[in-house]
Amino acid sequence: CPMTLTLHDLRDLEPGSPLGRRLFAKLALPAQLRRVARVIAVSEFTARQLRDRLRVPSDLLRVVENAPDAELTRITDAAELRRVRERWNLPSRYVLALGHLEHRKGLDRLVIAMGELHLRDGMNHVGLVLAGHDREAIGPRLETAAHAYGVRMVRTGAVTDAERAALLSQASVLAIPSRVEGFGIVPLEAMKVGVPVVYARESALPDTIGDAGVGVNADDATAFADALERVLSDDALRNELLARGS
């Protein structure tokens, strides 16, 4: 019977992806694509990649975008917010990176950007919170780098849905420095609970977020620090971004 294949991204074709996944993407995925009657991509960006890199015909493709959890809301319960804050001794203001800790996420560049941010007037109290399972055991290296740059960094490990919502609700900014994102559900979650987003514009995020966030060059740590400083210090900009994303 006819089959449909849904693809969220082509991250496994990127340099640095695990060897087994990379081999599957290069060998087995094209064979699968030749057997299906329909290919669902979660963003126009992923659809373009499928056309350009894997020669998937346009008439085979359909774009069906993801959406944030309909039940996700900003946490206002003081006791729950305090519980999460005390559990990890969170900074009073923090930049949040939410998701698995992986090389492709660009977290090394985010730590460098935070180091630059700390040199700016009034910014040395802003911390960095990494919330997610350390899938590729890069956490200790990131901690070493953060210490060298004088950045207070907190790693939470894997979190529950309730903790995820509380961490988002208390964040000053959500940062997404990854160059490889097929859609970007996390920034939509952030905007839904009233948190502005600074993101790398090389992936699907410009399609997902547009001008409701601040997009910068993924490889430019100084530009990332500049964007973080603007969002952290300019209330009018924050309100404008949140209004665009609502």
PDB file of C-alpha atoms in Angstrom:
ATOM      1  CA  CYS A   1       0.000   0.000   0.000  1.00  0.00           C
ATOM      2  CA  PRO A   2       1.180   3.603  -0.510  1.00  0.00           C
ATOM      3  CA  MET A   3       3.458   4.888   2.240  1.00  0.00           C
ATOM      4  CA  THR A   4       4.038   8.361   3.652  1.00  0.00           C
ATOM      5  CA  LEU A   5       7.367   9.421   5.155  1.00  0.00           C
ATOM      6  CA  THR A   6       7.670  12.367   7.550  1.00  0.00           C
ATOM      7  CA  LEU A   7      11.052  14.102   7.873  1.00  0.00           C
ATOM      8  CA  HIS A   8      11.793  16.725  10.509  1.00  0.00           C
ATOM      9  CA  ASP A   9      15.284  17.625   9.296  1.00  0.00           C
ATOM     10  CA  LEU A  10      18.366  16.344   7.505  1.00  0.00           C
ATOM     11  CA  ARG A  11      20.743  16.721  10.443  1.00  0.00           C
ATOM     12  CA  ASP A  12      22.183  13.241   9.899  1.00  0.00           C
ATOM     13  CA  LEU A  13      23.655  14.378   6.587  1.00  0.00           C
ATOM     14  CA  GLU A  14      25.637  17.102   8.309  1.00  0.00           C
ATOM     15  CA  PRO A  15      29.356  16.732   9.143  1.00  0.00           C
ATOM     16  CA  GLY A  16      29.867  15.570  12.696  1.00  0.00           C
ATOM     17  CA  SER A  17      26.696  13.498  12.952  1.00  0.00           C
ATOM     18  CA  PRO A  18      27.152   9.955  14.361  1.00  0.00           C
ATOM     19  CA  LEU A  19      28.610   7.582  11.763  1.00  0.00           C
ATOM     20  CA  GLY A  20      25.715   5.108  11.874  1.00  0.00           C
ATOM     21  CA  ARG A  21      23.128   7.819  11.352  1.00  0.00           C
ATOM     22  CA  ARG A  22      25.171   9.450   8.615  1.00  0.00           C
ATOM     23  CA  LEU A  23      25.479   6.156   6.725  1.00  0.00           C
ATOM     24  CA  PHE A  24      21.735   5.541   7.053  1.00  0.00           C
ATOM     25  CA  ALA A  25      20.943   9.024   5.774  1.00  0.00           C
ATOM     26  CA  LYS A  26      23.277   8.662   2.793  1.00  0.00           C
ATOM     27  CA  LEU A  27      22.364   5.092   1.819  1.00  0.00           C
ATOM     28  CA  ALA A  28      19.013   3.977   3.206  1.00  0.00           C
ATOM     29  CA  LEU A  29      17.110   7.256   3.196  1.00  0.00           C
ATOM     30  CA  PRO A  30      17.320   7.836  -0.591  1.00  0.00           C
ATOM     31  CA  ALA A  31      16.080   4.279  -1.134  1.00  0.00           C
ATOM     32  CA  GLN A  32      13.141   4.889   1.199  1.00  0.00           C
ATOM     33  CA  LEU A  33      12.290   8.124  -0.577  1.00  0.00           C
ATOM     34  CA  ARG A  34      12.037   6.296  -3.887  1.00  0.00           C
ATOM     35  CA  ARG A  35       9.364   3.950  -2.462  1.00  0.00           C
ATOM     36  CA  VAL A  36       6.975   6.422  -0.831  1.00  0.00           C
ATOM     37  CA  ALA A  37       3.906   8.099  -2.287  1.00  0.00           C
ATOM     38  CA  ARG A  38       4.192  11.240  -0.160  1.00  0.00           C
ATOM     39  CA  VAL A  39       6.900  13.024   1.846  1.00  0.00           C
ATOM     40  CA  ILE A  40       5.853  15.295   4.697  1.00  0.00           C
ATOM     41  CA  ALA A  41       8.326  18.040   5.690  1.00  0.00           C
ATOM     42  CA  VAL A  42       7.757  20.046   8.870  1.00  0.00           C
ATOM     43  CA  SER A  43       9.007  23.324   7.359  1.00  0.00           C
ATOM     44  CA  GLU A  44       9.653  25.011   4.043  1.00  0.00           C
ATOM     45  CA  PHE A  45      13.351  24.899   4.953  1.00  0.00           C
ATOM     46  CA  THR A  46      13.327  21.097   5.240  1.00  0.00           C
ATOM     47  CA  ALA A  47      11.304  20.839   2.031  1.00  0.00           C
ATOM     48  CA  ARG A  48      13.901  22.954   0.205  1.00  0.00           C
ATOM     49  CA  GLN A  49      16.675  20.727   1.543  1.00  0.00           C
ATOM     50  CA  LEU A  50      14.847  17.621   0.348  1.00  0.00           C
ATOM     51  CA  ARG A  51      14.477  19.094  -3.113  1.00  0.00           C
ATOM     52  CA  ASP A  52      18.017  20.467  -3.346  1.00  0.00           C
ATOM     53  CA  ARG A  53      20.049  17.775  -1.595  1.00  0.00           C
ATOM     54  CA  LEU A  54      18.061  14.576  -2.192  1.00  0.00           C
ATOM     55  CA  ARG A  55      16.260  15.551  -5.426  1.00  0.00           C
ATOM     56  CA  VAL A  56      12.798  14.817  -4.021  1.00  0.00           C
ATOM     57  CA  PRO A  57      10.243  15.982  -6.629  1.00  0.00           C
ATOM     58  CA  SER A  58       8.124  18.952  -5.571  1.00  0.00           C
ATOM     59  CA  ASP A  59       4.869  17.127  -6.375  1.00  0.00           C
ATOM     60  CA  LEU A  60       5.806  14.465  -3.815  1.00  0.00           C
ATOM     61  CA  LEU A  61       6.326  17.005  -1.025  1.00  0.00           C
ATOM     62  CA  ARG A  62       3.866  18.527   1.412  1.00  0.00           C
ATOM     63  CA  VAL A  63       4.715  20.903   4.266  1.00  0.00           C
ATOM     64  CA  VAL A  64       2.863  20.314   7.546  1.00  0.00           C
ATOM     65  CA  GLU A  65       4.266  22.528  10.285  1.00  0.00           C
ATOM     66  CA  ASN A  66       4.644  21.537  13.920  1.00  0.00           C
ATOM     67  CA  ALA A  67       2.906  23.411  16.730  1.00  0.00           C
ATOM     68  CA  PRO A  68       3.643  23.898  20.428  1.00  0.00           C
ATOM     69  CA  ASP A  69       1.748  21.972  23.078  1.00  0.00           C
ATOM     70  CA  ALA A  70      -1.713  23.537  23.307  1.00  0.00           C
ATOM     71  CA  GLU A  71      -1.663  23.079  27.096  1.00  0.00           C
ATOM     72  CA  LEU A  72       1.625  24.908  27.613  1.00  0.00           C
ATOM     73  CA  THR A  73       1.110  28.137  29.561  1.00  0.00           C
ATOM     74  CA  ARG A  74       3.284  30.535  31.506  1.00  0.00           C
ATOM     75  CA  ILE A  75       3.766  29.275  35.070  1.00  0.00           C
ATOM     76  CA  THR A  76       2.627  31.830  37.621  1.00  0.00           C
ATOM     77  CA  ASP A  77       2.419  29.619  40.709  1.00  0.00           C
ATOM     78  CA  ALA A  78       5.009  31.124  43.072  1.00  0.00           C
ATOM     79  CA  ALA A  79       5.634  27.866  44.921  1.00  0.00           C
ATOM     80  CA  GLU A  80       6.357  25.925  41.726  1.00  0.00           C
ATOM     81  CA  LEU A  81       8.630  28.648  40.394  1.00  0.00           C
ATOM     82  CA  ARG A  82      10.491  28.786  43.692  1.00  0.00           C
ATOM     83  CA  ARG A  83      10.838  24.973  43.803  1.00  0.00           C
ATOM     84  CA  VAL A  84      12.481  24.890  40.385  1.00  0.00           C
ATOM     85  CA  ARG A  85      14.644  27.918  41.128  1.00  0.00           C
ATOM     86  CA  GLU A  86      15.875  26.454  44.411  1.00  0.00           C
ATOM     87  CA  ARG A  87      16.407  22.960  43.016  1.00  0.00           C
ATOM     88  CA  TRP A  88      19.083  24.210  40.626  1.00  0.00           C
ATOM     89  CA  ASN A  89      20.022  27.458  42.391  1.00  0.00           C
ATOM     90  CA  LEU A  90      19.167  29.412  39.261  1.00  0.00           C
ATOM     91  CA  PRO A  91      20.629  32.870  38.624  1.00  0.00           C
ATOM     92  CA  SER A  92      18.255  35.797  39.127  1.00  0.00           C
ATOM     93  CA  ARG A  93      18.432  36.457  35.368  1.00  0.00           C
ATOM     94  CA  TYR A  94      19.463  33.817  32.881  1.00  0.00           C
ATOM     95  CA  VAL A  95      19.733  32.953  29.219  1.00  0.00           C
ATOM     96  CA  LEU A  96      18.152  29.551  28.612  1.00  0.00           C
ATOM     97  CA  ALA A  97      19.214  26.916  26.077  1.00  0.00           C
ATOM     98  CA  LEU A  98      16.588  24.170  26.092  1.00  0.00           C
ATOM     99  CA  GLY A  99      17.089  20.759  24.512  1.00  0.00           C
ATOM    100  CA  HIS A 100      19.559  17.889  24.319  1.00  0.00           C
ATOM    101  CA  LEU A 101      23.213  18.848  24.720  1.00  0.00           C
ATOM    102  CA  GLU A 102      24.735  17.949  21.358  1.00  0.00           C
ATOM    103  CA  HIS A 103      27.676  19.176  19.302  1.00  0.00           C
ATOM    104  CA  ARG A 104      25.373  20.396  16.528  1.00  0.00           C
ATOM    105  CA  LYS A 105      23.582  22.765  18.913  1.00  0.00           C
ATOM    106  CA  GLY A 106      26.428  25.309  18.846  1.00  0.00           C
ATOM    107  CA  LEU A 107      26.584  25.583  22.629  1.00  0.00           C
ATOM    108  CA  ASP A 108      30.333  26.235  22.564  1.00  0.00           C
ATOM    109  CA  ARG A 109      29.644  29.436  20.626  1.00  0.00           C
ATOM    110  CA  LEU A 110      26.906  30.357  23.086  1.00  0.00           C
ATOM    111  CA  VAL A 111      29.345  30.070  25.997  1.00  0.00           C
ATOM    112  CA  ILE A 112      31.792  32.333  24.148  1.00  0.00           C
ATOM    113  CA  ALA A 113      28.983  34.817  23.475  1.00  0.00           C
ATOM    114  CA  MET A 114      28.051  34.765  27.156  1.00  0.00           C
ATOM    115  CA  GLY A 115      31.692  35.446  28.015  1.00  0.00           C
ATOM    116  CA  GLU A 116      31.590  38.523  25.787  1.00  0.00           C
ATOM    117  CA  LEU A 117      28.254  39.564  27.268  1.00  0.00           C
ATOM    118  CA  HIS A 118      29.737  39.495  30.777  1.00  0.00           C
ATOM    119  CA  LEU A 119      32.243  42.177  29.763  1.00  0.00           C
ATOM    120  CA  ARG A 120      29.418  44.613  28.980  1.00  0.00           C
ATOM    121  CA  ASP A 121      28.103  47.126  31.522  1.00  0.00           C
ATOM    122  CA  GLY A 122      25.345  45.691  33.706  1.00  0.00           C
ATOM    123  CA  MET A 123      25.524  42.197  32.176  1.00  0.00           C
ATOM    124  CA  ASN A 124      27.927  40.308  34.435  1.00  0.00           C
ATOM    125  CA  HIS A 125      25.088  38.994  36.609  1.00  0.00           C
ATOM    126  CA  VAL A 126      23.294  37.191  33.746  1.00  0.00           C
ATOM    127  CA  GLY A 127      23.752  33.434  33.936  1.00  0.00           C
ATOM    128  CA  LEU A 128      23.428  30.608  31.427  1.00  0.00           C
ATOM    129  CA  VAL A 129      21.126  27.622  31.998  1.00  0.00           C
ATOM    130  CA  LEU A 130      21.408  24.496  29.845  1.00  0.00           C
ATOM    131  CA  ALA A 131      18.315  22.338  30.296  1.00  0.00           C
ATOM    132  CA  GLY A 132      18.352  18.924  28.661  1.00  0.00           C
ATOM    133  CA  HIS A 133      19.953  15.503  28.616  1.00  0.00           C
ATOM    134  CA  ASP A 134      23.691  15.565  27.895  1.00  0.00           C
ATOM    135  CA  ARG A 135      23.332  13.154  25.001  1.00  0.00           C
ATOM    136  CA  GLU A 136      26.929  13.477  23.748  1.00  0.00           C
ATOM    137  CA  ALA A 137      28.721  14.050  27.088  1.00  0.00           C
ATOM    138  CA  ILE A 138      29.797  17.602  26.231  1.00  0.00           C
ATOM    139  CA  GLY A 139      28.637  19.138  29.512  1.00  0.00           C
ATOM    140  CA  PRO A 140      31.982  18.984  31.359  1.00  0.00           C
ATOM    141  CA  ARG A 141      33.747  20.695  28.448  1.00  0.00           C
ATOM    142  CA  LEU A 142      31.126  23.433  28.395  1.00  0.00           C
ATOM    143  CA  GLU A 143      31.468  23.904  32.154  1.00  0.00           C
ATOM    144  CA  THR A 144      35.245  24.268  31.817  1.00  0.00           C
ATOM    145  CA  ALA A 145      34.806  26.878  29.093  1.00  0.00           C
ATOM    146  CA  ALA A 146      32.146  28.752  31.081  1.00  0.00           C
ATOM    147  CA  HIS A 147      34.423  28.883  34.116  1.00  0.00           C
ATOM    148  CA  ALA A 148      37.282  30.206  31.974  1.00  0.00           C
ATOM    149  CA  TYR A 149      35.023  32.988  30.642  1.00  0.00           C
ATOM    150  CA  GLY A 150      33.663  33.808  34.089  1.00  0.00           C
ATOM    151  CA  VAL A 151      30.145  32.708  33.165  1.00  0.00           C
ATOM    152  CA  ARG A 152      27.897  31.224  35.808  1.00  0.00           C
ATOM    153  CA  MET A 153      26.445  28.169  34.069  1.00  0.00           C
ATOM    154  CA  VAL A 154      23.856  25.721  35.393  1.00  0.00           C
ATOM    155  CA  ARG A 155      23.218  22.301  33.867  1.00  0.00           C
ATOM    156  CA  THR A 156      19.898  20.753  34.869  1.00  0.00           C
ATOM    157  CA  GLY A 157      20.054  17.478  32.987  1.00  0.00           C
ATOM    158  CA  ALA A 158      16.794  16.038  31.676  1.00  0.00           C
ATOM    159  CA  VAL A 159      13.686  17.854  32.935  1.00  0.00           C
ATOM    160  CA  THR A 160       9.997  17.036  33.230  1.00  0.00           C
ATOM    161  CA  ASP A 161       7.342  18.900  31.254  1.00  0.00           C
ATOM    162  CA  ALA A 162       6.422  20.881  34.370  1.00  0.00           C
ATOM    163  CA  GLU A 163      10.058  21.807  35.046  1.00  0.00           C
ATOM    164  CA  ARG A 164      10.499  22.721  31.400  1.00  0.00           C
ATOM    165  CA  ALA A 165       7.577  25.138  31.616  1.00  0.00           C
ATOM    166  CA  ALA A 166       8.892  26.661  34.862  1.00  0.00           C
ATOM    167  CA  LEU A 167      12.399  27.114  33.430  1.00  0.00           C
ATOM    168  CA  LEU A 168      10.972  28.793  30.340  1.00  0.00           C
ATOM    169  CA  SER A 169       8.670  31.010  32.397  1.00  0.00           C
ATOM    170  CA  GLN A 170      11.567  32.399  34.441  1.00  0.00           C
ATOM    171  CA  ALA A 171      14.068  32.824  31.609  1.00  0.00           C
ATOM    172  CA  SER A 172      15.074  36.288  30.412  1.00  0.00           C
ATOM    173  CA  VAL A 173      15.905  35.075  26.890  1.00  0.00           C
ATOM    174  CA  LEU A 174      15.834  31.792  24.998  1.00  0.00           C
ATOM    175  CA  ALA A 175      19.017  31.281  22.944  1.00  0.00           C
ATOM    176  CA  ILE A 176      19.234  28.907  19.977  1.00  0.00           C
ATOM    177  CA  PRO A 177      22.735  28.976  18.440  1.00  0.00           C
ATOM    178  CA  SER A 178      22.245  25.807  16.374  1.00  0.00           C
ATOM    179  CA  ARG A 179      22.881  25.878  12.627  1.00  0.00           C
ATOM    180  CA  VAL A 180      20.820  22.696  12.115  1.00  0.00           C
ATOM    181  CA  GLU A 181      17.123  22.918  12.981  1.00  0.00           C
ATOM    182  CA  GLY A 182      14.402  21.437  10.810  1.00  0.00           C
ATOM    183  CA  PHE A 183      11.611  23.472  12.362  1.00  0.00           C
ATOM    184  CA  GLY A 184      12.135  24.777  15.897  1.00  0.00           C
ATOM    185  CA  ILE A 185       9.363  23.953  18.357  1.00  0.00           C
ATOM    186  CA  VAL A 186      11.200  25.378  21.388  1.00  0.00           C
ATOM    187  CA  PRO A 187      11.155  29.021  20.239  1.00  0.00           C
ATOM    188  CA  LEU A 188       7.403  28.769  19.660  1.00  0.00           C
ATOM    189  CA  GLU A 189       7.050  27.472  23.215  1.00  0.00           C
ATOM    190  CA  ALA A 190       9.153  30.364  24.499  1.00  0.00           C
ATOM    191  CA  MET A 191       7.086  32.968  22.678  1.00  0.00           C
ATOM    192  CA  LYS A 192       3.910  31.330  23.934  1.00  0.00           C
ATOM    193  CA  VAL A 193       4.965  31.905  27.558  1.00  0.00           C
ATOM    194  CA  GLY A 194       6.321  35.406  26.912  1.00  0.00           C
ATOM    195  CA  VAL A 195      10.070  34.858  26.512  1.00  0.00           C
ATOM    196  CA  PRO A 196      11.972  36.559  23.634  1.00  0.00           C
ATOM    197  CA  VAL A 197      14.241  34.527  21.370  1.00  0.00           C
ATOM    198  CA  VAL A 198      17.732  35.069  19.948  1.00  0.00           C
ATOM    199  CA  TYR A 199      18.564  32.508  17.283  1.00  0.00           C
ATOM    200  CA  ALA A 200      21.019  31.462  14.581  1.00  0.00           C
ATOM    201  CA  ARG A 201      19.503  32.244  11.194  1.00  0.00           C
ATOM    202  CA  GLU A 202      21.206  29.530   9.117  1.00  0.00           C
ATOM    203  CA  SER A 203      18.501  26.876   9.663  1.00  0.00           C
ATOM    204  CA  ALA A 204      14.692  26.712   9.521  1.00  0.00           C
ATOM    205  CA  LEU A 205      14.310  29.225  12.349  1.00  0.00           C
ATOM    206  CA  PRO A 206      13.887  32.318  10.124  1.00  0.00           C
ATOM    207  CA  ASP A 207      10.867  30.543   8.583  1.00  0.00           C
ATOM    208  CA  THR A 208       9.533  29.548  12.008  1.00  0.00           C
ATOM    209  CA  ILE A 209      10.254  32.728  13.976  1.00  0.00           C
ATOM    210  CA  GLY A 210      10.731  35.465  11.393  1.00  0.00           C
ATOM    211  CA  ASP A 211      10.906  38.943  12.917  1.00  0.00           C
ATOM    212  CA  ALA A 212       9.392  37.734  16.205  1.00  0.00           C
ATOM    213  CA  GLY A 213      12.963  37.006  17.348  1.00  0.00           C
ATOM    214  CA  VAL A 214      16.454  38.364  16.739  1.00  0.00           C
ATOM    215  CA  GLY A 215      18.396  36.319  14.184  1.00  0.00           C
ATOM    216  CA  VAL A 216      22.176  36.462  13.906  1.00  0.00           C
ATOM    217  CA  ASN A 217      25.038  34.667  12.166  1.00  0.00           C
ATOM    218  CA  ALA A 218      25.588  31.333  13.936  1.00  0.00           C
ATOM    219  CA  ASP A 219      29.377  31.644  13.747  1.00  0.00           C
ATOM    220  CA  ASP A 220      29.579  35.204  15.084  1.00  0.00           C
ATOM    221  CA  ALA A 221      29.783  35.063  18.887  1.00  0.00           C
ATOM    222  CA  THR A 222      30.081  38.837  19.129  1.00  0.00           C
ATOM    223  CA  ALA A 223      26.876  39.331  17.128  1.00  0.00           C
ATOM    224  CA  PHE A 224      25.170  36.816  19.398  1.00  0.00           C
ATOM    225  CA  ALA A 225      26.376  38.722  22.468  1.00  0.00           C
ATOM    226  CA  ASP A 226      25.155  41.986  20.898  1.00  0.00           C
ATOM    227  CA  ALA A 227      21.700  40.500  20.283  1.00  0.00           C
ATOM    228  CA  LEU A 228      21.469  39.104  23.809  1.00  0.00           C
ATOM    229  CA  GLU A 229      22.466  42.460  25.279  1.00  0.00           C
ATOM    230  CA  ARG A 230      19.833  44.291  23.220  1.00  0.00           C
ATOM    231  CA  VAL A 231      17.032  41.958  24.262  1.00  0.00           C
ATOM    232  CA  LEU A 232      18.126  41.928  27.910  1.00  0.00           C
ATOM    233  CA  SER A 233      18.433  45.700  28.202  1.00  0.00           C
ATOM    234  CA  ASP A 234      15.725  47.080  25.912  1.00  0.00           C
ATOM    235  CA  ASP A 235      12.220  46.561  27.302  1.00  0.00           C
ATOM    236  CA  ALA A 236      10.618  48.184  24.262  1.00  0.00           C
ATOM    237  CA  LEU A 237      12.355  45.696  21.965  1.00  0.00           C
ATOM    238  CA  ARG A 238      11.323  42.769  24.172  1.00  0.00           C
ATOM    239  CA  ASN A 239       7.701  43.878  24.096  1.00  0.00           C
ATOM    240  CA  GLU A 240       7.813  44.403  20.344  1.00  0.00           C
ATOM    241  CA  LEU A 241       9.228  40.922  19.735  1.00  0.00           C
ATOM    242  CA  LEU A 242       6.649  39.300  21.987  1.00  0.00           C
ATOM    243  CA  ALA A 243       3.832  41.204  20.285  1.00  0.00           C
ATOM    244  CA  ARG A 244       5.007  39.943  16.886  1.00  0.00           C
ATOM    245  CA  GLY A 245       5.133  36.364  18.173  1.00  0.00           C
ATOM    246  CA  SER A 246       1.771  36.347  19.901  1.00  0.00           C
TER     247      SER A 246
END
